[in-house]
Short mmCIF file of C-alpha atoms and ligand atoms in Angstrom, two decimals:
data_model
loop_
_atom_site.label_atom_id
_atom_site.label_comp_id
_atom_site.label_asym_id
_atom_site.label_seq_id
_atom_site.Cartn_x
_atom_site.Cartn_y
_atom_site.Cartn_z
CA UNK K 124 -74.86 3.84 -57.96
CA UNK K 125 -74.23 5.06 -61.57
CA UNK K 126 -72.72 2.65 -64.10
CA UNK K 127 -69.75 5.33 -64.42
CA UNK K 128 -68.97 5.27 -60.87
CA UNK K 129 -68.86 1.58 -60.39
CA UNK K 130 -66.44 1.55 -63.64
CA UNK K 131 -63.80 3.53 -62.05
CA UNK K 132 -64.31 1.88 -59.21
CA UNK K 133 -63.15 -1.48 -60.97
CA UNK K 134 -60.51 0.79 -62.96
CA UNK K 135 -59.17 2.18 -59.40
CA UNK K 136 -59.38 -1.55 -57.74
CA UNK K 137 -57.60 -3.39 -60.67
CA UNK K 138 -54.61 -0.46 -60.75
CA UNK K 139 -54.19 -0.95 -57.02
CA UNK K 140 -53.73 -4.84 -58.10
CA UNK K 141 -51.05 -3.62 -61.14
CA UNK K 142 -48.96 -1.79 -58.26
CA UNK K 143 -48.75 -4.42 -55.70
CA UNK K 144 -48.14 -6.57 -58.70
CA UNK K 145 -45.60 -4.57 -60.09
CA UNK K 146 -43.86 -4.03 -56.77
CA UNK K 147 -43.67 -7.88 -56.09
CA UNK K 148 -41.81 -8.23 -58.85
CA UNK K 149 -39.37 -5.58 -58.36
CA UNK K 150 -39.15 -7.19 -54.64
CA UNK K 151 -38.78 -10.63 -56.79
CA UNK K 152 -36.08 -9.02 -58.89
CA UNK K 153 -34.01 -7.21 -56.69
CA UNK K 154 -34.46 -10.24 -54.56
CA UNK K 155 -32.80 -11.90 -56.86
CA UNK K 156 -29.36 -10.17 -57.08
CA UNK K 157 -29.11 -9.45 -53.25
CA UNK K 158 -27.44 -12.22 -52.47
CA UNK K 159 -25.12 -12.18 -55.08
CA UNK K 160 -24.91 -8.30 -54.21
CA UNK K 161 -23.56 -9.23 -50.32
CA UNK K 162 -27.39 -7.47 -49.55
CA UNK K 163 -28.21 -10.15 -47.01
CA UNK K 164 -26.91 -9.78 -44.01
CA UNK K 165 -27.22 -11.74 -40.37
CA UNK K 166 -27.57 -9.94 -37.10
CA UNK K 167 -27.23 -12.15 -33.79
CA UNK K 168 -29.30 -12.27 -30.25
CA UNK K 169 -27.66 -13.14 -27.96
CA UNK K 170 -29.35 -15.98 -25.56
CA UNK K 171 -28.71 -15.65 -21.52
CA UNK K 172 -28.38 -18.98 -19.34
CA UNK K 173 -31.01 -17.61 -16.42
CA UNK K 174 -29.12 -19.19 -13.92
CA UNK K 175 -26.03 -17.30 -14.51
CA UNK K 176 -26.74 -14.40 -16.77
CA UNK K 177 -24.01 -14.81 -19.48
CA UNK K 178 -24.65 -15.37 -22.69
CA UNK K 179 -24.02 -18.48 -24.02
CA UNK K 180 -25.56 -19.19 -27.06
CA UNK K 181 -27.38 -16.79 -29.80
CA UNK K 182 -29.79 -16.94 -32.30
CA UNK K 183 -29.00 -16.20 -36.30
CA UNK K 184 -31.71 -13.48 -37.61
CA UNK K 185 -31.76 -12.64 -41.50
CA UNK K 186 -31.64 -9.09 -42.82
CA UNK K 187 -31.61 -7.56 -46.16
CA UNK K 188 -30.31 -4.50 -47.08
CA UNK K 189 -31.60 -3.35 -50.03
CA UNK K 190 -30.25 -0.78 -52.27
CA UNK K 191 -32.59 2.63 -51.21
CA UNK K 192 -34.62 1.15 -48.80
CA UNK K 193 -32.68 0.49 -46.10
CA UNK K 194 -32.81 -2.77 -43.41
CA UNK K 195 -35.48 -4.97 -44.81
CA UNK K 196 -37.39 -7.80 -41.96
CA UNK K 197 -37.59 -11.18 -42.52
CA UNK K 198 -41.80 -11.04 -42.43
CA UNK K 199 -41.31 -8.60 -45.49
CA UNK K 200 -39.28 -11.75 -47.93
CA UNK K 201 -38.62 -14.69 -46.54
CA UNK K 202 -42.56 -15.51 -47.54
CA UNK K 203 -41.60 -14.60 -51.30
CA UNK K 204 -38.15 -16.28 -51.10
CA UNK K 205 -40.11 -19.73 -50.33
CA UNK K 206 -42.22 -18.91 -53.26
CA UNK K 207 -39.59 -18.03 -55.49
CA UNK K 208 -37.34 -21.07 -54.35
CA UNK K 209 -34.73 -19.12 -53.22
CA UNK K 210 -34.78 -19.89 -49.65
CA UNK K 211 -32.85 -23.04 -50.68
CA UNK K 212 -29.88 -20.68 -52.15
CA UNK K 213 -30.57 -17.86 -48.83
CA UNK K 214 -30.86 -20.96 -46.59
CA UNK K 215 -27.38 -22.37 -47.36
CA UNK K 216 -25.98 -19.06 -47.13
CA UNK K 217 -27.16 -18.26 -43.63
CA UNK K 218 -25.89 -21.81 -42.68
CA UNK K 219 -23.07 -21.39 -43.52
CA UNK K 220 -22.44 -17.85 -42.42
CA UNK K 221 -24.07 -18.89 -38.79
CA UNK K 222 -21.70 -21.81 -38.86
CA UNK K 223 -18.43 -19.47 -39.48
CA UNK K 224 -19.14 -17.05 -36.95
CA UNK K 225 -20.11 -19.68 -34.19
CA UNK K 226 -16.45 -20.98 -35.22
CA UNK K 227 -14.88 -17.63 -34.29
CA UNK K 228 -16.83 -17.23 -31.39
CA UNK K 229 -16.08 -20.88 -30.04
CA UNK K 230 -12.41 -19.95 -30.96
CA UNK K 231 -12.20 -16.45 -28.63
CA UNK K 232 -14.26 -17.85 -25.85
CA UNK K 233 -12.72 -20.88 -25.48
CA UNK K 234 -15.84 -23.07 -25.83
CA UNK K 235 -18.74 -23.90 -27.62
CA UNK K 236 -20.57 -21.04 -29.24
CA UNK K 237 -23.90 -22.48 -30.30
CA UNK K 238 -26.13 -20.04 -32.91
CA UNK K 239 -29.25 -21.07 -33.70
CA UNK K 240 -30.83 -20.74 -37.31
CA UNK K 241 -34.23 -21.17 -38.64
CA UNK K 242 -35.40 -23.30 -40.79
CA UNK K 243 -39.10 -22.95 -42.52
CA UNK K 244 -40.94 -25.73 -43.71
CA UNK K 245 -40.13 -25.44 -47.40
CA UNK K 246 -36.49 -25.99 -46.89
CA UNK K 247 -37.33 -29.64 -45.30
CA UNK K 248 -40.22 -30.29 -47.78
CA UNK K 249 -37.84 -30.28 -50.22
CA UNK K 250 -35.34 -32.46 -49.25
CA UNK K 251 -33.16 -32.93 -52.35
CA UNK K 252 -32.62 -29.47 -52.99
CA UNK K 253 -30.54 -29.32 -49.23
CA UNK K 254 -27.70 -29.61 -48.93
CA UNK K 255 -25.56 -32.38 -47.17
CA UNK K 256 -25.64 -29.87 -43.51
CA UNK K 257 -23.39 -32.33 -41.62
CA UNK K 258 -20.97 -33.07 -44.46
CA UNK K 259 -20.37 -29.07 -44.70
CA UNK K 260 -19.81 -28.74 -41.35
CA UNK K 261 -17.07 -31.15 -41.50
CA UNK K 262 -15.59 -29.17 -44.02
CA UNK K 263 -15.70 -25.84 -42.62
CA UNK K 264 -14.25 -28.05 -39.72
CA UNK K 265 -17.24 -26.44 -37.02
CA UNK K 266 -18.59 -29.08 -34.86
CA UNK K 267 -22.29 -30.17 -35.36
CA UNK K 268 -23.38 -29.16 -31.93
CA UNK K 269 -22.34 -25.48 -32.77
CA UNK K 270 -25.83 -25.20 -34.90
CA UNK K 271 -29.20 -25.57 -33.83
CA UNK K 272 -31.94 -25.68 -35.92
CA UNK K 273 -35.15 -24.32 -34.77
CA UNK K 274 -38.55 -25.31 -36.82
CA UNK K 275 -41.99 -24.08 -35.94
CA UNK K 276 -44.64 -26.44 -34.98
CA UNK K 277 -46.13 -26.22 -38.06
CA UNK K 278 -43.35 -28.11 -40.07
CA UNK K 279 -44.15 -31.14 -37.63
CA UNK K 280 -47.31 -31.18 -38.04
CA UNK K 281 -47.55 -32.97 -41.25
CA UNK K 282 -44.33 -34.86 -40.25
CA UNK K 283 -43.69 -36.68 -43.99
CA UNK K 284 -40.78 -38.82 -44.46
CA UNK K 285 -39.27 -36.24 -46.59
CA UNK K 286 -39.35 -33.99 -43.16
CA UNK K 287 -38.57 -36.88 -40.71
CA UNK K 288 -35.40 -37.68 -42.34
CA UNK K 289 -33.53 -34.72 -42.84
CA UNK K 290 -34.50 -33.61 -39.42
CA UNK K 291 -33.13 -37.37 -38.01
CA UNK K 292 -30.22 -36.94 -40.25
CA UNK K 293 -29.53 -33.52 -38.59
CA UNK K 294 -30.07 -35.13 -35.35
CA UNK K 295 -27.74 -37.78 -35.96
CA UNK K 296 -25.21 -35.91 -37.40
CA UNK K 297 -24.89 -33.81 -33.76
CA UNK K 298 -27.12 -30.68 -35.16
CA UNK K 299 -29.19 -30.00 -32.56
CA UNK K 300 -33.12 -29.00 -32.73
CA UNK K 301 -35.19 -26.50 -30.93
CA UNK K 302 -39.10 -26.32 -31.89
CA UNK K 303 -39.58 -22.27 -31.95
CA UNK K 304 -42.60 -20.83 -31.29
CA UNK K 305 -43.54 -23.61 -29.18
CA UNK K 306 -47.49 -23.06 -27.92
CA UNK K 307 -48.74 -21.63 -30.88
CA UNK K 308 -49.11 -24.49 -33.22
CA UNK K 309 -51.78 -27.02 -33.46
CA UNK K 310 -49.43 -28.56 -30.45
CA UNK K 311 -50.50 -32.21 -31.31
CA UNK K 312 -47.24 -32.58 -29.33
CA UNK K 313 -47.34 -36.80 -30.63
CA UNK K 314 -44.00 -35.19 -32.61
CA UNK K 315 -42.42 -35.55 -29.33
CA UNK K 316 -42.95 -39.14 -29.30
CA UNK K 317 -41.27 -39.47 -32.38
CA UNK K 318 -38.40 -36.61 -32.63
CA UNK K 319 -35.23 -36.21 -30.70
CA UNK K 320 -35.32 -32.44 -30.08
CA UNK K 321 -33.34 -30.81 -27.66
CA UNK K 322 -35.25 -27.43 -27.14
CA UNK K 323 -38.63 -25.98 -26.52
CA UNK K 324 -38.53 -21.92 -27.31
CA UNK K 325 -41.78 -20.65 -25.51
CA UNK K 326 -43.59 -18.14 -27.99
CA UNK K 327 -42.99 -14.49 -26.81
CA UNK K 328 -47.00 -13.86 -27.15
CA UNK K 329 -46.93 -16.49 -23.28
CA UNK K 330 -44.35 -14.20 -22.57
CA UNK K 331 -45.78 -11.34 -22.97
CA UNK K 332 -48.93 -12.16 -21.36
CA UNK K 333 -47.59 -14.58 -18.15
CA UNK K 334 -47.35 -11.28 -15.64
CA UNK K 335 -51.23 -10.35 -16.48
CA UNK K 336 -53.29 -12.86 -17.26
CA UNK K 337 -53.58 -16.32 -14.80
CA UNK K 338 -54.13 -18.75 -17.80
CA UNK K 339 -51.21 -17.55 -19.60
CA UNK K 340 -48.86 -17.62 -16.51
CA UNK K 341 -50.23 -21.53 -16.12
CA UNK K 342 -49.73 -22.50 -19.46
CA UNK K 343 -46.08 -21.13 -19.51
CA UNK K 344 -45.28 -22.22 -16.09
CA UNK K 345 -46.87 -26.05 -17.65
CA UNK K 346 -44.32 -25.58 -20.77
CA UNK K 347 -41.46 -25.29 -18.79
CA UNK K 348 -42.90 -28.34 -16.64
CA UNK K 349 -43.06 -30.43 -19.74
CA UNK K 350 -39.90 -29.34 -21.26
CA UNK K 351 -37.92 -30.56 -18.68
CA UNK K 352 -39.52 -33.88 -17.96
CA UNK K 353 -39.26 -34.71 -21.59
CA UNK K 354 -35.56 -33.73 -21.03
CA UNK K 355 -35.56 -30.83 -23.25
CA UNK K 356 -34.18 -27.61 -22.35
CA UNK K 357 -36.30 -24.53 -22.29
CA UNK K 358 -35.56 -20.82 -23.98
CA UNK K 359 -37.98 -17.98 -23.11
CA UNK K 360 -38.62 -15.59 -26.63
CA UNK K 361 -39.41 -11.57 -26.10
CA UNK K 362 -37.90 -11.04 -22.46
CA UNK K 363 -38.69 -7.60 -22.05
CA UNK K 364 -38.78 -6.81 -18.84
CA UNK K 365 -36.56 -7.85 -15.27
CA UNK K 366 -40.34 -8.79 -13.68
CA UNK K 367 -40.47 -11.78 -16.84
CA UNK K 368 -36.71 -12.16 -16.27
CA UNK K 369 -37.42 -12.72 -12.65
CA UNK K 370 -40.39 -15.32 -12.84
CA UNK K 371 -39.09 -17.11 -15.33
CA UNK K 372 -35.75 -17.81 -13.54
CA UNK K 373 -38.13 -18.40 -10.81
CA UNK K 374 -39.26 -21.13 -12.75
CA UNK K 375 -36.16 -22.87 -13.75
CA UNK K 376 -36.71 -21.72 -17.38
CA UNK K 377 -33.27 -22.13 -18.96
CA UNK K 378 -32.83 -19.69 -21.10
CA UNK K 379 -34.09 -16.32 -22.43
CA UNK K 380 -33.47 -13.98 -24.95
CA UNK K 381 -35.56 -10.80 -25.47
CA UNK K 382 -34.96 -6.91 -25.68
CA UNK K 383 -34.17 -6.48 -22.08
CA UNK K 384 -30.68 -8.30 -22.10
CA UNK K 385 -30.37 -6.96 -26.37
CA UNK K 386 -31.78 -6.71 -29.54
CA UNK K 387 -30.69 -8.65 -32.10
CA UNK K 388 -27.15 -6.98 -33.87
CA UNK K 389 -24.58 -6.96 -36.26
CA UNK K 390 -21.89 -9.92 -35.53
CA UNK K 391 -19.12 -7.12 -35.05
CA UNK K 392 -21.25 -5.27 -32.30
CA UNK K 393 -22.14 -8.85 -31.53
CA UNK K 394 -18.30 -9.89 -30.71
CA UNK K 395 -17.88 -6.32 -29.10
CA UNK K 396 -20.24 -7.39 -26.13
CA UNK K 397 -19.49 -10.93 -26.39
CA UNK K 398 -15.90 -10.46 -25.65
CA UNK K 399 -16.26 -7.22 -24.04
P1 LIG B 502 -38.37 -16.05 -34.67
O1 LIG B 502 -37.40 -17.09 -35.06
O2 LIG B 502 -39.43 -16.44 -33.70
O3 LIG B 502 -37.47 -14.86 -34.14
C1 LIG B 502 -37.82 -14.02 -33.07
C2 LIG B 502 -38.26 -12.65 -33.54
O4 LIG B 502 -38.56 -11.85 -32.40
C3 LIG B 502 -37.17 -11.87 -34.29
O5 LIG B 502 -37.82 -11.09 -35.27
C4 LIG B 502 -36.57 -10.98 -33.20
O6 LIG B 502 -35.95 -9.82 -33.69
C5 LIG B 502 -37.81 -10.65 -32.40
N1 LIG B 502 -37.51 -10.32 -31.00
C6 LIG B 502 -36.43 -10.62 -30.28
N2 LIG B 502 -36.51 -10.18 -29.01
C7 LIG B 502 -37.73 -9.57 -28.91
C8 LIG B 502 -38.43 -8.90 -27.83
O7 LIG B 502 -37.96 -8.79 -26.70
N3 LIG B 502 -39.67 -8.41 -28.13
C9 LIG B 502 -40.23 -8.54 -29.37
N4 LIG B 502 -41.43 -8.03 -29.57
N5 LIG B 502 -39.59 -9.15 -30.40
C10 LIG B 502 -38.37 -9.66 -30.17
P2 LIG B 502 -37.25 -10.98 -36.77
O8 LIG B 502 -35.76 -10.87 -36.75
O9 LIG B 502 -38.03 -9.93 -37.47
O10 LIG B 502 -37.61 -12.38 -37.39
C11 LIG B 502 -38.94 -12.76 -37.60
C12 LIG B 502 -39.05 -14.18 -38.04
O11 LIG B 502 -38.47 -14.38 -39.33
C13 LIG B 502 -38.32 -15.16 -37.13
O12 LIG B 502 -39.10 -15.46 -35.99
C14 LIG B 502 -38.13 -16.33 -38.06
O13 LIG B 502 -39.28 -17.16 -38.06
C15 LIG B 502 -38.00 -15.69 -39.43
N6 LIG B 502 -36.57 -15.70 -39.84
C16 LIG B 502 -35.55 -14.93 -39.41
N7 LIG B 502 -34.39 -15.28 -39.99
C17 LIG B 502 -34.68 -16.31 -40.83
C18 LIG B 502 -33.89 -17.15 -41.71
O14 LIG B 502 -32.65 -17.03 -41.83
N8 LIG B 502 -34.56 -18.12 -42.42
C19 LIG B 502 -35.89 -18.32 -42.28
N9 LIG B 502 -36.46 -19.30 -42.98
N10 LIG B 502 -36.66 -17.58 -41.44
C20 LIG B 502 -36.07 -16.58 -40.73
MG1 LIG B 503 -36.34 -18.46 -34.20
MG1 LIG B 504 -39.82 -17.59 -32.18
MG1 LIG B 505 -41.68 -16.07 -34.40
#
C-alpha cells in the first residue's frame, strides 16, 4: 500500500471522527434546550391484568421531539443525557409529569392509576442530586403507590449505600419497585434478600423466544414461579402475539404489556382508550 493511500485513509478515518463528533454536540446542544423548549414528551403503555384483560396500570416511556427530526427514542439520548448530567433535570421532569397524569387518571377511573417510570443507574448513583420523590408527591397531593419505579438489574448489582437508600427511602415512602428487564442481568438475585420490591418485569427477549425454544419457555415459566413465591407480582414485556398472551395467562403471569393489546401513545390517545 502506497504511503499516499494510507494518508487519506487516516484523513478519511479522522473526518468520519470530526462528524460524529460534531453531531454529538449538536445532539448535546439541542439536548440542552429541549426541555426548556416543551421537546420532551411522554407516551404511555398501557399494562393488562391477564386475568381480566383491562388495563390497569401503564408504563411512562420518554420521547423527544426535536426540532426537524421528528420523534427521537430513548436508546438515541438518554445514554448522552447520563453523560451530560441531565438525566437528573429530564428525570424530575418525567416524575413529575408521570405523577400528574396518574392523578387524572386515578381521578376519572375512580381508583388507583399506577404508571410506572424508569429509573437508570446514574439517577440513584447520585443520590444528592434527587430530589426528595416522596416529599413531591405529597405536594402534588398523588399518593406514593401511584408510581412505580422500575430499575434494571444492573443498578443492583453493585448495590452501594448511596443506591440502597434512596431505593429504601422510595420503598418506605409507598413508591413501589419493579426490577425491569428481569433475566438479563448478571441475576445474582442475593438483591432479593435484601430489597423490598414489588415486581419482576420478564425481559421481552424470554418473551419472544418462550413459544420456540424449550429452555426459554422453562426459564420464563421458572420466573413467574419465583416471582410469586417471593411474593412479587409478575409483568410480561413485548406481548406480541394472543399464543404468548395465552401461555402466559396460562401461567398465572400477572400482567403484560406488549404490541398486541398497544403500543406505547400519547397521554390524550392514552385517556381516549382508557376511558373509552
Ligand atoms: P424498557 O423500560 O424495557 O421499555 C420497554 C421498551 O419496549 C420500550 O421501548 C417500548 O416501546 C418497547 N416495547 C413495548 N412493547 C413492545 C413489543 O410488544 N415489542 C417490542 N419489540 N418492543 C416493545 P422504548 O420506548 O424505545 O424505550 C427503550 C428504553 O429506554 C426503555 O426500556 C427504558 O430502559 C429507557 N427509557 C424510556 N423512558 C425512559 C426514561 O424516562 N428515563 C430513563 N432513564 N430511561 C428511559
Ligand atoms: Mg421499563
Ligand atoms: Mg424492559
Ligand atoms: Mg428494556
Amino acid at each position: 500500500r502506497s504511503k499516499a493511500a494510507g494518508r487519506n485513509q487516516l484523513t478519511f478515518f479522522e473526518s468520519d471522527m470530526q462528524v460524529a463528533a460534531m453531531q454529538r454536540l449538536k445532539l448535546i446542544s439541542d439536548l440542552r434546550g429541549a426541555q426548556a423548549d416543551g421537546q420532551l414528551e411522554l407516551y404511555f403503555q398501557p399494562i393488562v391484568e391477564l386475568d381480566t384483560g383491562r388495563v390497569v396500570k401503564a408504563e411512562a416511556l420518554l420521547r423527544w421531539r426535536r426540532a426537524g427530526e421528528g420523534l427521537v427514542m430513548p436508546a438515541e439520548f438518554v445514554k448522552i443525557a447520563e453523560e451530560c448530567g441531565m438525566i437528573h433535570d429530564i428525570g424530575n421532569w418525567v416524575f413529575t409529569t408521570a405523577a400528574l397524569w396518574s392523578k387524572r387518571w386515578s381521578e376519572l377511573t375512580g381508583s388507583t392509576f399506577q404508571i410506572s417510570i424508569n429509573k437508570s443507574p446514574v439517577q440513584f448513583e447520585r443520590h444528592h442530586r434527587t430530589m426528595d420523590w416522596i416529599d413531591h408527591l405529597r405536594k402534588l397531593g398523588v399518593p406514593p403507590s401511584s408510581i412505580s419505579v422500575e430499575i434494571t438489574e444492573g443498578v443492583l448489582l453493585n448495590l452501594s449505600e448511596n443506591v440502597f437508600a434512596k431505593l429504601y427511602e422510595l420503598r418506605e415512602g409507598g413508591v413501589e419497585v419493579a426490577i425491569d428487564d428481569f433475566g438479563t442481568g448478571y441475576s445474582s438475585m442475593s438483591y432479593l434478600k435484601r430489597l423490598d420490591i414489588d415486581y419482576l418485569k420478564i425481559d421481552q427477549s424470554f418473551v419472544a423466544e418462550m413459544l420456540h425454544d424449550p429452555t426459554t419457555s422453562t426459564i420464563t415459566d421458572t420466573i413467574i414461579v419465583m416471582g410469586h413465591k417471593l411474593g412479587l407480582k409478575v409483568i410480561a414485556e413485548g406481548v406480541e402475539t394472543a399464543a404468548q398472551r395465552d401461555w402466559l395467562a396460562a401461567r398465572q403471569c400477572d400482567y403484560a404489556q406488549g404490541f398486541l393489546f398497544a403500543a406505547p401513545m400519547p397521554p390524550e390517545e392514552f385517556e381516549r382508550m382508557l376511558l373509552g
